[in-house]
């Protein structure tokens, strides 16, 4: 449909009128409870949680099933209205909020939140895309199965958003990214057709693996409506320790011995710098340092066994830590004796983002390098930041076990946030150039969204960008799926 006008039943009408008609049609098919155009009700869907991005929309829609999604897309495609898919709106890069041109609808997946089936023998679960991640974990647990995707936003992010961003989280070392946890997918394409690939197959080489296109595409190629997820045996014995390490290199030595000594059963290997711990202790009530003295770096380490009361695994874990202590690979460690103590360790890690937000302005870098390069990267990137802002405070933490660090920077104390934020691009550039030197990635797990869209072409080859554009224009020739994101 032309953006300037269209002949409808013999009458020439403007594109605005076409849009108004489309919006009326959408309201009719969705019914009163299926949409909102109320300003106050719309606000949370138009604003990103850190407050960096906000936009405008014609409508927020809440479809209840895949047919509704398909009808919505068809109506929007005809009227050149853009669609911004939204799950829990926890994106770290402005991916789920519309632009301010007001030519979009936000399509919230929140009403498509049914767990459809669990096949304990096939170790799979079929879910709608609007299921909250935590509900999926709990549903698996109720059947004595385990869905390992885990991240601090799990109480509000939705599986569709996790898959659309190929989320990582704290268990990637053992189970892989979200992408590796999916066997089948149902997607509504930008022309409204439904691509049903909801199989629970572990082997299927019948041509291109189409689902992979949509995993990590951040809503730019279609709407994920259902997924078949992989399940695993539930860890029954979890050994957790909060370890102080003298250096990042020592942390990697610990990783090596933990993997070998446990029969490669390391579930979590999270790095926490002292600055992060300090922010958490300062801002988050009921948190405490598990160790008696301060140290520069910590590792939250968990080793799991699927056997009940696995005394052997516990013994191996303690022996491994003792050896590490003797060889000064660790300087001290607290071992969780109860589930509550384990949760206390986790609070120190999971509140890193919240406490950094409460501390003031921050500039984040979600980067990955080969695990072996982490120590050198860490030093080089920190030096590069200090050249731009000598008073910057490094808030580094993350998934060191898979090479992904959140190399974040907090504003200097006692100076205006605006001065610090004015250096955003320079600080980003400084870190990302070091990432490039180490053959790393400028977005390990959060995606590109709006935040890194401009930077992407500097860090990806022209050929890769060309192929991405070919795929985008083949699937979404009108460019209506989440415009302004990724490419
Ligand atoms: P949204 O934010 O709503 O959307 C994210 C993107 O996916 C957008 O581009 C959106 O358009 C698209 N999208 C959403 N649903 C669909 C759908 N059904 N079909 C197609 N496209 C869709 N991320 C990590 O990877 N690892 C972490 O450890 C991690 N920790 C976090 C901790 C906190 C405290 C917070 C706030 C965020 C964290 N994140 C993390 C980022 C974020 O939570 C994840 O990326 C999450 O997977 C996004 O899910 P969501 O439902 O909130 O998606
Ligand atoms: C995490 O690992 C998230 O906790 C958030 O990916 C990281 O706040 C951040 O930068
Ligand atoms: Zn993370």
mmCIF file of N, CA and C in Angstrom, residues 239-245 288-292 295 298-302 317-318 321 325 330-338 341-342 344-345 348:
data_model
loop_
_atom_site.group_PDB
_atom_site.id
_atom_site.type_symbol
_atom_site.label_atom_id
_atom_site.label_comp_id
_atom_site.label_asym_id
_atom_site.label_seq_id
_atom_site.Cartn_x
_atom_site.Cartn_y
_atom_site.Cartn_z
ATOM 1 N N UNK A 239 26.706 -27.793 45.120
ATOM 2 C CA UNK A 239 27.780 -27.309 45.979
ATOM 3 C C UNK A 239 28.141 -25.902 45.538
ATOM 4 N N UNK A 240 27.978 -24.949 46.459
ATOM 5 C CA UNK A 240 28.199 -23.547 46.101
ATOM 6 C C UNK A 240 29.257 -22.937 47.007
ATOM 7 N N UNK A 241 30.138 -22.149 46.403
ATOM 8 C CA UNK A 241 31.146 -21.455 47.214
ATOM 9 C C UNK A 241 31.338 -20.042 46.697
ATOM 10 N N UNK A 242 31.597 -19.160 47.633
ATOM 11 C CA UNK A 242 31.925 -17.776 47.307
ATOM 12 C C UNK A 242 33.416 -17.632 47.575
ATOM 13 N N UNK A 243 34.212 -17.543 46.499
ATOM 14 C CA UNK A 243 35.675 -17.641 46.640
ATOM 15 C C UNK A 243 36.334 -16.303 46.367
ATOM 16 N N UNK A 244 37.308 -15.950 47.179
ATOM 17 C CA UNK A 244 38.134 -14.778 46.887
ATOM 18 C C UNK A 244 39.327 -15.240 46.086
ATOM 19 N N UNK A 245 39.609 -14.546 44.998
ATOM 20 C CA UNK A 245 40.776 -14.911 44.175
ATOM 21 C C UNK A 245 41.710 -13.707 44.077
ATOM 22 N N UNK A 288 25.274 -9.274 53.020
ATOM 23 C CA UNK A 288 26.489 -9.169 53.829
ATOM 24 C C UNK A 288 27.635 -9.880 53.122
ATOM 25 N N UNK A 289 28.840 -9.405 53.410
ATOM 26 C CA UNK A 289 30.044 -10.019 52.837
ATOM 27 C C UNK A 289 30.235 -11.382 53.508
ATOM 28 N N UNK A 290 30.279 -12.463 52.751
ATOM 29 C CA UNK A 290 30.426 -13.787 53.385
ATOM 30 C C UNK A 290 31.821 -14.013 53.967
ATOM 31 N N UNK A 291 32.801 -13.196 53.571
ATOM 32 C CA UNK A 291 34.172 -13.404 54.046
ATOM 33 C C UNK A 291 34.548 -12.314 55.057
ATOM 34 N N UNK A 292 35.585 -12.614 55.843
ATOM 35 C CA UNK A 292 35.906 -11.707 56.941
ATOM 36 C C UNK A 292 36.775 -10.523 56.551
ATOM 37 N N UNK A 295 38.588 -8.522 49.580
ATOM 38 C CA UNK A 295 39.494 -9.002 48.519
ATOM 39 C C UNK A 295 39.119 -8.298 47.219
ATOM 40 N N UNK A 298 36.150 -11.876 43.329
ATOM 41 C CA UNK A 298 35.461 -13.069 43.862
ATOM 42 C C UNK A 298 34.915 -13.897 42.707
ATOM 43 N N UNK A 299 34.727 -15.170 43.007
ATOM 44 C CA UNK A 299 34.038 -16.044 42.052
ATOM 45 C C UNK A 299 32.908 -16.740 42.799
ATOM 46 N N UNK A 300 31.705 -16.669 42.228
ATOM 47 C CA UNK A 300 30.606 -17.497 42.735
ATOM 48 C C UNK A 300 30.634 -18.779 41.907
ATOM 49 N N UNK A 301 30.926 -19.858 42.591
ATOM 50 C CA UNK A 301 31.150 -21.136 41.907
ATOM 51 C C UNK A 301 30.095 -22.145 42.353
ATOM 52 N N UNK A 302 29.487 -22.812 41.377
ATOM 53 C CA UNK A 302 28.553 -23.889 41.727
ATOM 54 C C UNK A 302 28.846 -25.116 40.886
ATOM 55 N N UNK A 317 34.431 -31.493 45.766
ATOM 56 C CA UNK A 317 34.327 -30.028 45.745
ATOM 57 C C UNK A 317 35.205 -29.427 46.848
ATOM 58 N N UNK A 318 35.070 -29.995 48.049
ATOM 59 C CA UNK A 318 35.840 -29.464 49.181
ATOM 60 C C UNK A 318 37.336 -29.705 48.989
ATOM 61 N N UNK A 321 38.679 -27.201 46.513
ATOM 62 C CA UNK A 321 38.842 -25.858 47.096
ATOM 63 C C UNK A 321 40.054 -25.821 48.038
ATOM 64 N N UNK A 325 43.249 -23.457 47.766
ATOM 65 C CA UNK A 325 43.660 -22.574 48.866
ATOM 66 C C UNK A 325 45.158 -22.748 49.148
ATOM 67 N N UNK A 330 42.986 -19.616 45.339
ATOM 68 C CA UNK A 330 41.992 -18.823 46.073
ATOM 69 C C UNK A 330 42.615 -18.367 47.391
ATOM 70 N N UNK A 331 42.109 -17.241 47.896
ATOM 71 C CA UNK A 331 42.669 -16.698 49.140
ATOM 72 C C UNK A 331 41.776 -17.023 50.327
ATOM 73 N N UNK A 332 40.518 -17.235 50.061
ATOM 74 C CA UNK A 332 39.560 -17.598 51.103
ATOM 75 C C UNK A 332 38.295 -18.063 50.389
ATOM 76 N N UNK A 333 37.436 -18.764 51.107
ATOM 77 C CA UNK A 333 36.166 -19.170 50.484
ATOM 78 C C UNK A 333 35.140 -19.448 51.565
ATOM 79 N N UNK A 334 33.894 -19.150 51.241
ATOM 80 C CA UNK A 334 32.782 -19.556 52.107
ATOM 81 C C UNK A 334 31.982 -20.587 51.329
ATOM 82 N N UNK A 335 31.724 -21.724 51.969
ATOM 83 C CA UNK A 335 30.933 -22.768 51.309
ATOM 84 C C UNK A 335 29.518 -22.713 51.882
ATOM 85 N N UNK A 336 28.529 -22.699 51.004
ATOM 86 C CA UNK A 336 27.138 -22.627 51.485
ATOM 87 C C UNK A 336 26.787 -23.930 52.204
ATOM 88 N N UNK A 337 26.324 -23.798 53.459
ATOM 89 C CA UNK A 337 25.931 -24.984 54.231
ATOM 90 C C UNK A 337 24.436 -25.233 54.130
ATOM 91 N N UNK A 338 23.705 -24.198 53.731
ATOM 92 C CA UNK A 338 22.247 -24.332 53.616
ATOM 93 C C UNK A 338 21.800 -23.656 52.324
ATOM 94 N N UNK A 341 21.953 -19.933 52.707
ATOM 95 C CA UNK A 341 23.292 -19.336 52.496
ATOM 96 C C UNK A 341 23.609 -19.229 51.010
ATOM 97 N N UNK A 342 23.206 -20.252 50.291
ATOM 98 C CA UNK A 342 23.445 -20.223 48.836
ATOM 99 C C UNK A 342 22.698 -19.035 48.208
ATOM 100 N N UNK A 344 21.949 -16.351 49.675
ATOM 101 C CA UNK A 344 22.628 -15.111 50.083
ATOM 102 C C UNK A 344 23.804 -14.808 49.155
ATOM 103 N N UNK A 345 24.530 -15.845 48.761
ATOM 104 C CA UNK A 345 25.629 -15.642 47.789
ATOM 105 C C UNK A 345 25.050 -15.086 46.474
ATOM 106 N N UNK A 348 24.263 -11.455 46.134
ATOM 107 C CA UNK A 348 25.409 -10.578 45.893
ATOM 108 C C UNK A 348 25.697 -10.459 44.395
#
